[in-house]
Amino acid sequence: VPVFFQQQINETTRLAIWKIEEPESFFLGNVPLQTEVTHPKKRLQHLTGRFLLQFLFPDFPYELIRIADTRKPFLEDEQYHFSISHAGDYAAAIVSREQRVGIDIEMPSEKVERIRHKFLGEGEAWLLRPIPLNELTLLWCAKESVFKWYGKGQVDFRKDIYLKKIHSGNETIDVFFHKTNDLLEIRYHDFNPLILTWLVS
Ligand SMILES: CC(C)(COP(=O)(O)OP(=O)(O)OC[C@H]1O[C@@H](n2cnc3c(N)ncnc32)[C@H](O)[C@@H]1OP(=O)(O)O)[C@@H](O)C(=O)NCCC(=O)NCCS
């Protein structure tokens, strides 16, 4: 079954991760390709993300998707809020009738070690310790989902997003977002190796 993970988050919000095993033709039969995506693998990821929107809510109106200057896709009338992510052979989407949402999936890779200083701030002193790669990826993933939830671009990951605490028991991260003065609760799951974070607020 290509549905790798699926969850009804609350009454109006649903999330799914799809393991991509189909050829492009499968998705092109279901999803209109609005933007030109030249790289075949990226195109397949892009199409799968779009496919998931109607998979989660069958009346999702593809033809009304607009792309903001920040490159965030959205619906003008906000009939649905949605967020999409892809990594390797996986695509994920979260869709809500009422709440703003952000999602990110990542495969741990050395890349996050290299950019660590760009996304972890001085205030996050509790993170100044050796961090295992999967945990560091989780922290990056968490900040990416806040960025996508916010949707307006112009976020300084070090200064604007402050990771306060990880609760590994219930798989949540407390985050303070300076741009909106919101205390947010990120949800996460480590599928090992795939990491998932999402935010609904
Ligand atoms: C845009 C961005 C969030 C994409 O993340 P990514 O991990 O490269 O890719 P993902 O697969 O997770 O997400 C891509 C999807 O995000 C969505 N997206 C693109 N721009 C977005 C934005 N500004 N806001 C919300 N969602 C956005 C799109 O749906 C896109 O997929 P699609 O084009 O197929 O529809 C990321 O590249 C980015 O710009 N991050 C902020 C960078 C930054 O400020 N870093 C500073 C610290 S180093």
mmCIF file of C-alpha atoms and ligand atoms in Angstrom:
data_model
loop_
_atom_site.group_PDB
_atom_site.id
_atom_site.type_symbol
_atom_site.label_atom_id
_atom_site.label_comp_id
_atom_site.label_asym_id
_atom_site.label_seq_id
_atom_site.Cartn_x
_atom_site.Cartn_y
_atom_site.Cartn_z
ATOM 1 C CA VAL A 1 0.000 0.000 0.000
ATOM 2 C CA PRO A 2 1.524 3.342 -0.999
ATOM 3 C CA VAL A 3 -0.001 5.153 1.970
ATOM 4 C CA PHE A 4 2.941 5.132 4.333
ATOM 5 C CA PHE A 5 1.169 7.032 7.109
ATOM 6 C CA GLN A 6 -2.217 8.636 7.544
ATOM 7 C CA GLN A 7 -3.793 10.496 10.426
ATOM 8 C CA GLN A 8 -6.936 12.441 11.175
ATOM 9 C CA ILE A 9 -5.384 15.242 13.225
ATOM 10 C CA ASN A 10 -8.680 16.755 14.365
ATOM 11 C CA GLU A 11 -12.210 17.167 12.982
ATOM 12 C CA THR A 12 -11.110 19.375 10.096
ATOM 13 C CA THR A 13 -7.464 18.420 9.540
ATOM 14 C CA ARG A 14 -5.904 15.385 7.861
ATOM 15 C CA LEU A 15 -2.333 14.333 7.132
ATOM 16 C CA ALA A 16 -0.802 11.656 4.900
ATOM 17 C CA ILE A 17 2.594 10.453 3.717
ATOM 18 C CA TRP A 18 2.815 8.571 0.428
ATOM 19 C CA LYS A 19 5.677 6.293 -0.594
ATOM 20 C CA ILE A 20 6.120 7.003 -4.286
ATOM 21 C CA GLU A 21 6.145 3.801 -6.326
ATOM 22 C CA GLU A 22 3.992 4.824 -9.273
ATOM 23 C CA PRO A 23 5.147 6.134 -12.643
ATOM 24 C CA GLU A 24 4.457 9.734 -13.543
ATOM 25 C CA SER A 25 1.551 8.705 -15.778
ATOM 26 C CA PHE A 26 -0.422 7.550 -12.719
ATOM 27 C CA PHE A 27 -0.362 11.030 -11.217
ATOM 28 C CA LEU A 28 -0.770 12.916 -14.485
ATOM 29 C CA GLY A 29 -4.070 11.085 -14.942
ATOM 30 C CA ASN A 30 -5.255 12.507 -11.622
ATOM 31 C CA VAL A 31 -3.515 15.824 -11.100
ATOM 32 C CA PRO A 32 -3.116 18.828 -13.368
ATOM 33 C CA LEU A 33 0.513 19.982 -13.667
ATOM 34 C CA GLN A 34 0.285 23.747 -13.192
ATOM 35 C CA THR A 35 3.910 24.679 -12.821
ATOM 36 C CA GLU A 36 6.720 23.505 -15.014
ATOM 37 C CA VAL A 37 9.016 21.204 -13.072
ATOM 38 C CA THR A 38 11.794 20.000 -15.335
ATOM 39 C CA HIS A 39 13.715 17.496 -13.212
ATOM 40 C CA PRO A 40 11.860 14.122 -13.493
ATOM 41 C CA LYS A 41 12.301 13.140 -9.846
ATOM 42 C CA LYS A 42 11.231 16.586 -8.616
ATOM 43 C CA ARG A 43 8.247 16.465 -10.958
ATOM 44 C CA LEU A 44 7.186 13.116 -9.516
ATOM 45 C CA GLN A 45 7.508 14.490 -5.963
ATOM 46 C CA HIS A 46 5.575 17.599 -6.919
ATOM 47 C CA LEU A 47 2.771 15.604 -8.537
ATOM 48 C CA THR A 48 2.510 13.261 -5.560
ATOM 49 C CA GLY A 49 2.180 16.218 -3.192
ATOM 50 C CA ARG A 50 -0.676 17.619 -5.264
ATOM 51 C CA PHE A 51 -2.253 14.168 -5.538
ATOM 52 C CA LEU A 52 -2.365 13.899 -1.749
ATOM 53 C CA LEU A 53 -4.506 17.031 -1.453
ATOM 54 C CA GLN A 54 -7.461 15.340 -3.145
ATOM 55 C CA PHE A 55 -6.592 12.025 -1.570
ATOM 56 C CA LEU A 56 -7.216 13.680 1.811
ATOM 57 C CA PHE A 57 -10.198 15.813 0.752
ATOM 58 C CA PRO A 58 -11.813 14.576 -2.493
ATOM 59 C CA ASP A 59 -13.394 17.980 -3.204
ATOM 60 C CA PHE A 60 -10.063 19.817 -3.003
ATOM 61 C CA PRO A 61 -10.130 22.280 -5.940
ATOM 62 C CA TYR A 62 -6.789 21.845 -7.744
ATOM 63 C CA GLU A 63 -7.664 24.426 -10.355
ATOM 64 C CA LEU A 64 -7.884 27.169 -7.713
ATOM 65 C CA ILE A 65 -4.324 26.736 -6.396
ATOM 66 C CA ARG A 66 -2.315 29.928 -6.637
ATOM 67 C CA ILE A 67 1.407 30.410 -5.958
ATOM 68 C CA ALA A 68 2.451 33.349 -3.754
ATOM 69 C CA ASP A 69 5.593 35.431 -4.345
ATOM 70 C CA THR A 70 7.137 33.406 -1.528
ATOM 71 C CA ARG A 71 6.359 30.299 -3.652
ATOM 72 C CA LYS A 72 3.844 29.043 -1.118
ATOM 73 C CA PRO A 73 0.860 27.431 -2.847
ATOM 74 C CA PHE A 74 -2.539 28.475 -1.442
ATOM 75 C CA LEU A 75 -6.256 28.795 -2.137
ATOM 76 C CA GLU A 76 -7.473 32.366 -2.396
ATOM 77 C CA ASP A 77 -10.801 31.734 -0.670
ATOM 78 C CA GLU A 78 -9.076 29.615 1.997
ATOM 79 C CA GLN A 79 -11.588 26.810 1.570
ATOM 80 C CA TYR A 80 -8.637 24.720 2.668
ATOM 81 C CA HIS A 81 -5.296 25.475 4.246
ATOM 82 C CA PHE A 82 -2.569 23.076 3.162
ATOM 83 C CA SER A 83 1.126 22.380 3.227
ATOM 84 C CA ILE A 84 3.274 19.960 1.237
ATOM 85 C CA SER A 85 6.722 18.420 1.643
ATOM 86 C CA HIS A 86 8.820 15.834 -0.171
ATOM 87 C CA ALA A 87 11.993 13.910 0.584
ATOM 88 C CA GLY A 88 13.463 11.078 -1.462
ATOM 89 C CA ASP A 89 10.697 8.646 -2.361
ATOM 90 C CA TYR A 90 8.197 10.245 0.003
ATOM 91 C CA ALA A 91 5.689 13.041 -0.279
ATOM 92 C CA ALA A 92 3.575 14.395 2.573
ATOM 93 C CA ALA A 93 0.637 16.757 2.841
ATOM 94 C CA ILE A 94 -1.509 18.223 5.570
ATOM 95 C CA VAL A 95 -4.867 19.802 4.752
ATOM 96 C CA SER A 96 -7.277 21.655 7.043
ATOM 97 C CA ARG A 97 -10.654 23.284 6.553
ATOM 98 C CA GLU A 98 -10.099 25.762 9.355
ATOM 99 C CA GLN A 99 -6.581 26.001 10.707
ATOM 100 C CA ARG A 100 -3.276 27.103 9.300
ATOM 101 C CA VAL A 101 -0.868 24.227 8.795
ATOM 102 C CA GLY A 102 2.773 23.501 8.079
ATOM 103 C CA ILE A 103 4.485 20.176 7.360
ATOM 104 C CA ASP A 104 7.996 18.999 6.680
ATOM 105 C CA ILE A 105 9.603 15.613 6.083
ATOM 106 C CA GLU A 106 13.358 15.081 5.928
ATOM 107 C CA MET A 107 15.856 12.279 5.565
ATOM 108 C CA PRO A 108 18.807 12.772 7.929
ATOM 109 C CA SER A 109 21.902 13.822 5.976
ATOM 110 C CA GLU A 110 25.203 15.553 6.612
ATOM 111 C CA LYS A 111 23.694 18.702 5.105
ATOM 112 C CA VAL A 112 22.066 19.624 8.418
ATOM 113 C CA GLU A 113 25.443 19.392 10.168
ATOM 114 C CA ARG A 114 26.845 21.893 7.677
ATOM 115 C CA ILE A 115 24.003 24.400 8.090
ATOM 116 C CA ARG A 116 23.563 23.881 11.834
ATOM 117 C CA HIS A 117 25.014 27.333 12.624
ATOM 118 C CA LYS A 118 22.511 28.904 10.236
ATOM 119 C CA PHE A 119 19.396 27.617 11.958
ATOM 120 C CA LEU A 120 20.260 27.140 15.630
ATOM 121 C CA GLY A 121 20.499 30.442 17.497
ATOM 122 C CA GLU A 122 22.579 31.638 20.439
ATOM 123 C CA GLY A 123 19.490 31.714 22.640
ATOM 124 C CA GLU A 124 19.076 28.010 22.140
ATOM 125 C CA ALA A 125 22.035 27.374 24.417
ATOM 126 C CA TRP A 126 20.509 24.136 25.662
ATOM 127 C CA LEU A 127 21.291 22.788 22.203
ATOM 128 C CA LEU A 128 25.005 23.488 22.543
ATOM 129 C CA ARG A 129 25.959 19.866 22.891
ATOM 130 C CA PRO A 130 26.718 17.112 20.443
ATOM 131 C CA ILE A 131 23.385 16.318 18.820
ATOM 132 C CA PRO A 132 22.803 13.003 17.020
ATOM 133 C CA LEU A 133 22.105 13.436 13.315
ATOM 134 C CA ASN A 134 18.488 12.305 13.518
ATOM 135 C CA GLU A 135 17.786 14.767 16.348
ATOM 136 C CA LEU A 136 19.504 17.616 14.537
ATOM 137 C CA THR A 137 17.397 16.779 11.479
ATOM 138 C CA LEU A 138 14.304 16.881 13.683
ATOM 139 C CA LEU A 139 15.207 20.397 14.859
ATOM 140 C CA TRP A 140 15.713 21.565 11.274
ATOM 141 C CA CYS A 141 12.458 19.900 10.229
ATOM 142 C CA ALA A 142 10.641 21.639 13.106
ATOM 143 C CA LYS A 143 11.838 25.081 12.017
ATOM 144 C CA GLU A 144 10.957 24.361 8.392
ATOM 145 C CA SER A 145 7.396 23.477 9.392
ATOM 146 C CA VAL A 146 7.076 26.770 11.297
ATOM 147 C CA PHE A 147 8.369 28.595 8.199
ATOM 148 C CA LYS A 148 5.768 26.877 6.032
ATOM 149 C CA TRP A 149 2.955 27.388 8.529
ATOM 150 C CA TYR A 150 3.772 31.114 8.622
ATOM 151 C CA GLY A 151 3.912 31.221 4.842
ATOM 152 C CA LYS A 152 4.985 34.843 4.417
ATOM 153 C CA GLY A 153 8.702 34.175 3.918
ATOM 154 C CA GLN A 154 11.317 36.459 5.503
ATOM 155 C CA VAL A 155 12.049 34.295 8.525
ATOM 156 C CA ASP A 156 15.426 34.272 10.234
ATOM 157 C CA PHE A 157 15.573 30.704 11.511
ATOM 158 C CA ARG A 158 18.110 31.606 14.225
ATOM 159 C CA LYS A 159 16.430 34.677 15.625
ATOM 160 C CA ASP A 160 12.754 34.316 14.845
ATOM 161 C CA ILE A 161 12.175 30.669 15.739
ATOM 162 C CA TYR A 162 13.152 29.670 19.249
ATOM 163 C CA LEU A 163 13.055 25.971 20.147
ATOM 164 C CA LYS A 164 12.225 25.784 23.847
ATOM 165 C CA LYS A 165 11.849 22.154 24.739
ATOM 166 C CA ILE A 166 11.456 18.692 23.264
ATOM 167 C CA HIS A 167 8.963 16.357 24.924
ATOM 168 C CA SER A 168 10.047 13.003 23.549
ATOM 169 C CA GLY A 169 7.323 11.152 25.469
ATOM 170 C CA ASN A 170 4.425 12.725 23.603
ATOM 171 C CA GLU A 171 6.536 13.708 20.569
ATOM 172 C CA THR A 172 6.040 17.458 20.714
ATOM 173 C CA ILE A 173 8.351 20.467 20.604
ATOM 174 C CA ASP A 174 7.541 23.792 22.273
ATOM 175 C CA VAL A 175 8.506 26.673 20.026
ATOM 176 C CA PHE A 176 8.290 30.422 20.426
ATOM 177 C CA PHE A 177 7.820 32.283 17.151
ATOM 178 C CA HIS A 178 8.895 35.901 17.521
ATOM 179 C CA LYS A 179 7.252 37.149 14.328
ATOM 180 C CA THR A 180 3.732 36.486 15.635
ATOM 181 C CA ASN A 181 4.495 36.152 19.362
ATOM 182 C CA ASP A 182 2.985 32.691 19.311
ATOM 183 C CA LEU A 183 3.903 29.830 21.559
ATOM 184 C CA LEU A 184 3.491 26.882 19.218
ATOM 185 C CA GLU A 185 3.400 23.146 19.690
ATOM 186 C CA ILE A 186 5.023 21.157 16.918
ATOM 187 C CA ARG A 187 4.112 17.498 16.594
ATOM 188 C CA TYR A 188 6.681 15.043 15.291
ATOM 189 C CA HIS A 189 7.427 11.429 14.580
ATOM 190 C CA ASP A 190 10.688 9.687 13.724
ATOM 191 C CA PHE A 191 9.963 6.862 11.268
ATOM 192 C CA ASN A 192 13.685 6.118 11.228
ATOM 193 C CA PRO A 193 15.144 7.327 9.021
ATOM 194 C CA LEU A 194 12.317 9.569 7.752
ATOM 195 C CA ILE A 195 11.450 12.440 10.104
ATOM 196 C CA LEU A 196 8.037 14.132 10.120
ATOM 197 C CA THR A 197 7.024 17.398 11.789
ATOM 198 C CA TRP A 198 3.774 19.288 11.545
ATOM 199 C CA LEU A 199 2.064 22.289 13.002
ATOM 200 C CA VAL A 200 -1.626 23.157 13.193
ATOM 201 C CA SER A 201 -2.712 26.424 14.769
HETATM 202 C C1 LIG B 1 10.586 26.706 0.630
HETATM 203 C C2 LIG B 1 11.147 25.664 1.532
HETATM 204 C C3 LIG B 1 10.386 25.690 2.846
HETATM 205 C C4 LIG B 1 11.054 24.288 0.886
HETATM 206 O O1 LIG B 1 11.541 23.291 1.741
HETATM 207 P P1 LIG B 1 12.304 22.014 1.196
HETATM 208 O O2 LIG B 1 12.673 21.181 2.370
HETATM 209 O O3 LIG B 1 13.355 22.426 0.258
HETATM 210 O O4 LIG B 1 11.256 21.260 0.319
HETATM 211 P P2 LIG B 1 9.921 20.525 0.749
HETATM 212 O O5 LIG B 1 9.760 19.411 -0.183
HETATM 213 O O6 LIG B 1 9.865 20.213 2.195
HETATM 214 O O7 LIG B 1 8.799 21.619 0.481
HETATM 215 C C5 LIG B 1 8.518 22.051 -0.808
HETATM 216 C C6 LIG B 1 7.077 22.527 -0.831
HETATM 217 O O8 LIG B 1 6.892 23.580 0.084
HETATM 218 C C7 LIG B 1 5.868 24.450 -0.408
HETATM 219 N N1 LIG B 1 6.415 25.803 -0.327
HETATM 220 C C8 LIG B 1 7.271 26.411 -1.161
HETATM 221 N N2 LIG B 1 7.543 27.646 -0.704
HETATM 222 C C9 LIG B 1 6.848 27.812 0.437
HETATM 223 C C10 LIG B 1 6.711 28.894 1.363
HETATM 224 N N3 LIG B 1 7.360 30.057 1.208
HETATM 225 N N4 LIG B 1 5.900 28.745 2.427
HETATM 226 C C11 LIG B 1 5.233 27.594 2.604
HETATM 227 N N5 LIG B 1 5.327 26.525 1.765
HETATM 228 C C12 LIG B 1 6.128 26.649 0.690
HETATM 229 C C13 LIG B 1 5.517 23.974 -1.810
HETATM 230 O O9 LIG B 1 4.307 23.245 -1.720
HETATM 231 C C14 LIG B 1 6.657 23.072 -2.170
HETATM 232 O O10 LIG B 1 6.330 21.974 -2.963
HETATM 233 P P3 LIG B 1 5.708 22.119 -4.448
HETATM 234 O O11 LIG B 1 6.456 23.218 -5.107
HETATM 235 O O12 LIG B 1 5.914 20.787 -5.073
HETATM 236 O O13 LIG B 1 4.273 22.419 -4.228
HETATM 237 C C15 LIG B 1 12.632 25.905 1.811
HETATM 238 O O14 LIG B 1 13.360 25.701 0.674
HETATM 239 C C16 LIG B 1 12.948 27.269 2.337
HETATM 240 O O15 LIG B 1 12.979 28.236 1.636
HETATM 241 N N6 LIG B 1 13.212 27.323 3.628
HETATM 242 C C17 LIG B 1 13.579 28.529 4.275
HETATM 243 C C18 LIG B 1 15.008 28.735 4.025
HETATM 244 C C19 LIG B 1 15.605 29.633 5.027
HETATM 245 O O16 LIG B 1 15.153 30.741 5.267
HETATM 246 N N7 LIG B 1 16.630 29.146 5.658
HETATM 247 C C20 LIG B 1 17.359 29.898 6.618
HETATM 248 C C21 LIG B 1 18.155 28.995 7.516
HETATM 249 S S1 LIG B 1 19.357 28.063 6.627
#
